[in-house]
């Protein structure tokens, strides 16, 4: 049975077990060094003060997490946020990511958030440390690609692109139609 609940600082060690391999072995995260426990606990506290930070548990074991964060630090952007998701590799392909993101979207809608943005590492060529799976997942979840930055991140001796994907989860009264 799957339980989706708010993250707690006590979850940080388990979340780091999931996140560490993304930092150390892939270009999915552009961090070079896995954060320490205290730093990760601070991240949970800081994010949770304003946005949802959710974990998925199966049989008492955390198998993934998602959270929202500030899109840009100006008041005019307060109805937009950036979203992030990480799953244990063994938990992928079973619909857990979809369920976590759906729960996150419900919470964000209740907060009055209208626009979601995902910043995603993108391989400029075939790469053993980065696939297009994250972008494919987001597209499956209704996100559309709205921007690309070329050769903006350097990790493992290679340059990577970054793409932005966007999803509207609420109406924009009085907004001009998108061309």
PDB file of C-alpha atoms in Angstrom:
ATOM      1  CA  UNK A   1       0.000   0.000   0.000  1.00  0.00           C
ATOM      2  CA  UNK A   2       1.267   3.457  -0.897  1.00  0.00           C
ATOM      3  CA  UNK A   3       1.143   6.294   1.627  1.00  0.00           C
ATOM      4  CA  UNK A   4       1.931   9.852   0.537  1.00  0.00           C
ATOM      5  CA  UNK A   5       2.644  12.147   3.448  1.00  0.00           C
ATOM      6  CA  UNK A   6       4.508  15.295   4.425  1.00  0.00           C
ATOM      7  CA  UNK A   7       8.247  14.889   4.743  1.00  0.00           C
ATOM      8  CA  UNK A   8       9.795  15.248   8.195  1.00  0.00           C
ATOM      9  CA  UNK A   9      13.360  16.136   9.079  1.00  0.00           C
ATOM     10  CA  UNK A  10      13.653  12.589  10.464  1.00  0.00           C
ATOM     11  CA  UNK A  11      13.257  11.360   6.860  1.00  0.00           C
ATOM     12  CA  UNK A  12      16.435  13.114   5.714  1.00  0.00           C
ATOM     13  CA  UNK A  13      18.755  10.117   6.104  1.00  0.00           C
ATOM     14  CA  UNK A  14      16.508   7.909   3.976  1.00  0.00           C
ATOM     15  CA  UNK A  15      15.993  10.668   1.393  1.00  0.00           C
ATOM     16  CA  UNK A  16      19.760  11.060   1.145  1.00  0.00           C
ATOM     17  CA  UNK A  17      20.073   7.321   0.455  1.00  0.00           C
ATOM     18  CA  UNK A  18      17.804   7.882  -2.539  1.00  0.00           C
ATOM     19  CA  UNK A  19      19.323  11.187  -3.647  1.00  0.00           C
ATOM     20  CA  UNK A  20      23.022  10.391  -3.185  1.00  0.00           C
ATOM     21  CA  UNK A  21      23.322   8.061  -6.193  1.00  0.00           C
ATOM     22  CA  UNK A  22      21.752  10.735  -8.418  1.00  0.00           C
ATOM     23  CA  UNK A  23      24.481  13.169  -7.325  1.00  0.00           C
ATOM     24  CA  UNK A  24      27.364  10.720  -7.385  1.00  0.00           C
ATOM     25  CA  UNK A  25      26.568   8.648 -10.486  1.00  0.00           C
ATOM     26  CA  UNK A  26      24.385  10.726 -12.802  1.00  0.00           C
ATOM     27  CA  UNK A  27      24.042  14.157 -14.353  1.00  0.00           C
ATOM     28  CA  UNK A  28      20.396  14.295 -13.271  1.00  0.00           C
ATOM     29  CA  UNK A  29      21.474  16.426 -10.335  1.00  0.00           C
ATOM     30  CA  UNK A  30      24.080  19.088 -11.021  1.00  0.00           C
ATOM     31  CA  UNK A  31      25.380  18.943  -7.473  1.00  0.00           C
ATOM     32  CA  UNK A  32      28.909  17.534  -7.279  1.00  0.00           C
ATOM     33  CA  UNK A  33      28.788  16.401  -3.648  1.00  0.00           C
ATOM     34  CA  UNK A  34      25.892  14.781  -1.811  1.00  0.00           C
ATOM     35  CA  UNK A  35      24.734  17.135   0.944  1.00  0.00           C
ATOM     36  CA  UNK A  36      25.256  16.136   4.547  1.00  0.00           C
ATOM     37  CA  UNK A  37      22.426  15.123   6.859  1.00  0.00           C
ATOM     38  CA  UNK A  38      22.148  18.481   8.623  1.00  0.00           C
ATOM     39  CA  UNK A  39      22.095  20.408   5.340  1.00  0.00           C
ATOM     40  CA  UNK A  40      19.410  18.113   3.953  1.00  0.00           C
ATOM     41  CA  UNK A  41      17.331  18.523   7.115  1.00  0.00           C
ATOM     42  CA  UNK A  42      17.672  22.295   6.710  1.00  0.00           C
ATOM     43  CA  UNK A  43      16.447  21.978   3.119  1.00  0.00           C
ATOM     44  CA  UNK A  44      13.369  20.061   4.268  1.00  0.00           C
ATOM     45  CA  UNK A  45      12.623  22.679   6.943  1.00  0.00           C
ATOM     46  CA  UNK A  46      13.190  25.620   4.619  1.00  0.00           C
ATOM     47  CA  UNK A  47      11.103  24.259   1.749  1.00  0.00           C
ATOM     48  CA  UNK A  48       8.318  23.001   4.011  1.00  0.00           C
ATOM     49  CA  UNK A  49       7.899  26.455   5.523  1.00  0.00           C
ATOM     50  CA  UNK A  50       6.193  27.614   2.318  1.00  0.00           C
ATOM     51  CA  UNK A  51       5.699  24.670  -0.050  1.00  0.00           C
ATOM     52  CA  UNK A  52       4.717  21.009   0.093  1.00  0.00           C
ATOM     53  CA  UNK A  53       7.501  18.473   0.531  1.00  0.00           C
ATOM     54  CA  UNK A  54       6.052  14.984   0.192  1.00  0.00           C
ATOM     55  CA  UNK A  55       7.346  11.441   0.532  1.00  0.00           C
ATOM     56  CA  UNK A  56       5.917   8.183  -0.779  1.00  0.00           C
ATOM     57  CA  UNK A  57       6.070   5.186   1.540  1.00  0.00           C
ATOM     58  CA  UNK A  58       5.485   1.553   0.614  1.00  0.00           C
ATOM     59  CA  UNK A  59       5.251  -0.829   3.545  1.00  0.00           C
ATOM     60  CA  UNK A  60       6.893   1.753   5.806  1.00  0.00           C
ATOM     61  CA  UNK A  61       9.843   2.348   3.447  1.00  0.00           C
ATOM     62  CA  UNK A  62      10.293   5.701   1.690  1.00  0.00           C
ATOM     63  CA  UNK A  63      10.562   5.043  -2.050  1.00  0.00           C
ATOM     64  CA  UNK A  64      10.434   8.585  -3.432  1.00  0.00           C
ATOM     65  CA  UNK A  65       9.904  12.233  -2.715  1.00  0.00           C
ATOM     66  CA  UNK A  66       8.798  15.432  -4.376  1.00  0.00           C
ATOM     67  CA  UNK A  67       8.696  19.068  -3.437  1.00  0.00           C
ATOM     68  CA  UNK A  68       8.030  22.538  -4.770  1.00  0.00           C
ATOM     69  CA  UNK A  69      10.214  25.571  -4.386  1.00  0.00           C
ATOM     70  CA  UNK A  70      10.544  29.207  -5.313  1.00  0.00           C
ATOM     71  CA  UNK A  71      10.521  29.775  -9.060  1.00  0.00           C
ATOM     72  CA  UNK A  72      11.903  33.306  -8.813  1.00  0.00           C
ATOM     73  CA  UNK A  73      12.335  35.456  -5.742  1.00  0.00           C
ATOM     74  CA  UNK A  74       9.980  38.298  -6.668  1.00  0.00           C
ATOM     75  CA  UNK A  75       6.401  38.731  -5.474  1.00  0.00           C
ATOM     76  CA  UNK A  76       4.993  38.748  -9.018  1.00  0.00           C
ATOM     77  CA  UNK A  77       6.058  35.085  -9.354  1.00  0.00           C
ATOM     78  CA  UNK A  78       4.229  33.918  -6.217  1.00  0.00           C
ATOM     79  CA  UNK A  79       1.682  31.918  -8.254  1.00  0.00           C
ATOM     80  CA  UNK A  80       4.467  29.930  -9.912  1.00  0.00           C
ATOM     81  CA  UNK A  81       6.888  27.410  -8.472  1.00  0.00           C
ATOM     82  CA  UNK A  82       9.582  24.950  -9.448  1.00  0.00           C
ATOM     83  CA  UNK A  83       8.952  21.248  -8.838  1.00  0.00           C
ATOM     84  CA  UNK A  84      11.336  18.360  -8.259  1.00  0.00           C
ATOM     85  CA  UNK A  85      10.925  14.609  -7.904  1.00  0.00           C
ATOM     86  CA  UNK A  86      13.260  11.731  -7.066  1.00  0.00           C
ATOM     87  CA  UNK A  87      12.409   8.033  -6.917  1.00  0.00           C
ATOM     88  CA  UNK A  88      14.462   5.084  -5.803  1.00  0.00           C
ATOM     89  CA  UNK A  89      15.583   3.345  -8.998  1.00  0.00           C
ATOM     90  CA  UNK A  90      13.759   0.162  -7.928  1.00  0.00           C
ATOM     91  CA  UNK A  91      10.516   2.144  -7.577  1.00  0.00           C
ATOM     92  CA  UNK A  92      10.513   3.588 -11.095  1.00  0.00           C
ATOM     93  CA  UNK A  93       8.073   2.468 -13.766  1.00  0.00           C
ATOM     94  CA  UNK A  94       5.240   1.610 -11.372  1.00  0.00           C
ATOM     95  CA  UNK A  95       3.264   4.869 -11.409  1.00  0.00           C
ATOM     96  CA  UNK A  96       4.652   6.167  -8.098  1.00  0.00           C
ATOM     97  CA  UNK A  97       6.030   9.331  -9.689  1.00  0.00           C
ATOM     98  CA  UNK A  98       2.659  10.084 -11.235  1.00  0.00           C
ATOM     99  CA  UNK A  99       0.929   9.621  -7.883  1.00  0.00           C
ATOM    100  CA  UNK A 100       3.472  11.761  -6.025  1.00  0.00           C
ATOM    101  CA  UNK A 101       3.188  14.576  -8.569  1.00  0.00           C
ATOM    102  CA  UNK A 102      -0.622  14.399  -8.495  1.00  0.00           C
ATOM    103  CA  UNK A 103      -0.551  14.817  -4.706  1.00  0.00           C
ATOM    104  CA  UNK A 104       1.895  17.713  -5.038  1.00  0.00           C
ATOM    105  CA  UNK A 105      -0.281  19.401  -7.666  1.00  0.00           C
ATOM    106  CA  UNK A 106      -3.361  19.079  -5.446  1.00  0.00           C
ATOM    107  CA  UNK A 107      -1.533  20.779  -2.596  1.00  0.00           C
ATOM    108  CA  UNK A 108      -0.158  23.512  -4.836  1.00  0.00           C
ATOM    109  CA  UNK A 109      -3.582  24.230  -6.344  1.00  0.00           C
ATOM    110  CA  UNK A 110      -4.953  24.635  -2.817  1.00  0.00           C
ATOM    111  CA  UNK A 111      -2.193  27.221  -2.217  1.00  0.00           C
ATOM    112  CA  UNK A 112      -3.214  29.185  -5.300  1.00  0.00           C
ATOM    113  CA  UNK A 113      -0.252  28.116  -7.433  1.00  0.00           C
ATOM    114  CA  UNK A 114      -1.083  28.239 -11.157  1.00  0.00           C
ATOM    115  CA  UNK A 115       2.172  27.493 -13.000  1.00  0.00           C
ATOM    116  CA  UNK A 116       4.641  24.656 -12.408  1.00  0.00           C
ATOM    117  CA  UNK A 117       8.167  24.638 -13.798  1.00  0.00           C
ATOM    118  CA  UNK A 118      10.668  21.798 -13.974  1.00  0.00           C
ATOM    119  CA  UNK A 119      14.344  22.434 -14.623  1.00  0.00           C
ATOM    120  CA  UNK A 120      15.697  19.269 -16.236  1.00  0.00           C
ATOM    121  CA  UNK A 121      19.204  18.193 -17.214  1.00  0.00           C
ATOM    122  CA  UNK A 122      19.340  17.359 -20.915  1.00  0.00           C
ATOM    123  CA  UNK A 123      22.004  15.335 -22.723  1.00  0.00           C
ATOM    124  CA  UNK A 124      23.341  17.010 -25.876  1.00  0.00           C
ATOM    125  CA  UNK A 125      24.364  13.527 -27.116  1.00  0.00           C
ATOM    126  CA  UNK A 126      24.023   9.915 -25.996  1.00  0.00           C
ATOM    127  CA  UNK A 127      25.322   9.788 -22.473  1.00  0.00           C
ATOM    128  CA  UNK A 128      25.698   6.925 -19.987  1.00  0.00           C
ATOM    129  CA  UNK A 129      24.991   9.277 -17.053  1.00  0.00           C
ATOM    130  CA  UNK A 130      21.907  11.048 -18.386  1.00  0.00           C
ATOM    131  CA  UNK A 131      18.910   9.973 -20.441  1.00  0.00           C
ATOM    132  CA  UNK A 132      15.809  11.865 -21.512  1.00  0.00           C
ATOM    133  CA  UNK A 133      13.656   9.909 -19.023  1.00  0.00           C
ATOM    134  CA  UNK A 134      12.949  12.907 -16.797  1.00  0.00           C
ATOM    135  CA  UNK A 135      11.765  15.042 -19.710  1.00  0.00           C
ATOM    136  CA  UNK A 136       9.723  12.113 -21.017  1.00  0.00           C
ATOM    137  CA  UNK A 137       8.098  11.655 -17.595  1.00  0.00           C
ATOM    138  CA  UNK A 138       7.242  15.344 -17.352  1.00  0.00           C
ATOM    139  CA  UNK A 139       5.783  15.342 -20.875  1.00  0.00           C
ATOM    140  CA  UNK A 140       3.649  12.349 -19.874  1.00  0.00           C
ATOM    141  CA  UNK A 141       2.471  14.406 -16.880  1.00  0.00           C
ATOM    142  CA  UNK A 142       1.341  17.257 -19.145  1.00  0.00           C
ATOM    143  CA  UNK A 143       4.403  19.508 -19.076  1.00  0.00           C
ATOM    144  CA  UNK A 144       5.559  21.201 -22.265  1.00  0.00           C
ATOM    145  CA  UNK A 145       9.081  22.237 -23.122  1.00  0.00           C
ATOM    146  CA  UNK A 146       9.436  26.015 -23.049  1.00  0.00           C
ATOM    147  CA  UNK A 147      13.163  26.658 -23.055  1.00  0.00           C
ATOM    148  CA  UNK A 148      16.655  25.270 -23.453  1.00  0.00           C
ATOM    149  CA  UNK A 149      20.060  26.446 -22.296  1.00  0.00           C
ATOM    150  CA  UNK A 150      23.076  25.004 -24.086  1.00  0.00           C
ATOM    151  CA  UNK A 151      26.282  23.780 -22.449  1.00  0.00           C
ATOM    152  CA  UNK A 152      25.387  25.475 -19.179  1.00  0.00           C
ATOM    153  CA  UNK A 153      26.389  22.737 -16.741  1.00  0.00           C
ATOM    154  CA  UNK A 154      29.643  20.824 -16.474  1.00  0.00           C
ATOM    155  CA  UNK A 155      29.882  17.503 -14.681  1.00  0.00           C
ATOM    156  CA  UNK A 156      31.890  14.308 -15.177  1.00  0.00           C
ATOM    157  CA  UNK A 157      34.080  16.031 -17.752  1.00  0.00           C
ATOM    158  CA  UNK A 158      31.155  16.791 -20.070  1.00  0.00           C
ATOM    159  CA  UNK A 159      28.890  19.722 -20.849  1.00  0.00           C
ATOM    160  CA  UNK A 160      25.141  19.368 -20.402  1.00  0.00           C
ATOM    161  CA  UNK A 161      22.141  21.337 -21.539  1.00  0.00           C
ATOM    162  CA  UNK A 162      19.227  22.262 -19.329  1.00  0.00           C
ATOM    163  CA  UNK A 163      15.610  22.473 -20.393  1.00  0.00           C
ATOM    164  CA  UNK A 164      12.646  24.101 -18.733  1.00  0.00           C
ATOM    165  CA  UNK A 165       9.235  22.459 -18.867  1.00  0.00           C
ATOM    166  CA  UNK A 166       5.983  24.111 -17.813  1.00  0.00           C
ATOM    167  CA  UNK A 167       2.519  22.996 -16.742  1.00  0.00           C
ATOM    168  CA  UNK A 168      -0.451  25.210 -16.022  1.00  0.00           C
ATOM    169  CA  UNK A 169      -2.618  23.846 -13.211  1.00  0.00           C
ATOM    170  CA  UNK A 170      -5.005  26.752 -12.855  1.00  0.00           C
ATOM    171  CA  UNK A 171      -6.761  29.447 -14.846  1.00  0.00           C
ATOM    172  CA  UNK A 172      -5.308  32.883 -15.368  1.00  0.00           C
ATOM    173  CA  UNK A 173      -8.218  35.350 -15.245  1.00  0.00           C
ATOM    174  CA  UNK A 174      -7.619  38.330 -17.488  1.00  0.00           C
ATOM    175  CA  UNK A 175      -4.443  36.892 -19.003  1.00  0.00           C
ATOM    176  CA  UNK A 176      -3.708  37.358 -22.679  1.00  0.00           C
ATOM    177  CA  UNK A 177      -3.978  34.146 -24.692  1.00  0.00           C
ATOM    178  CA  UNK A 178      -0.713  32.401 -25.466  1.00  0.00           C
ATOM    179  CA  UNK A 179       0.305  32.773 -29.103  1.00  0.00           C
TER     180      UNK A 179
END
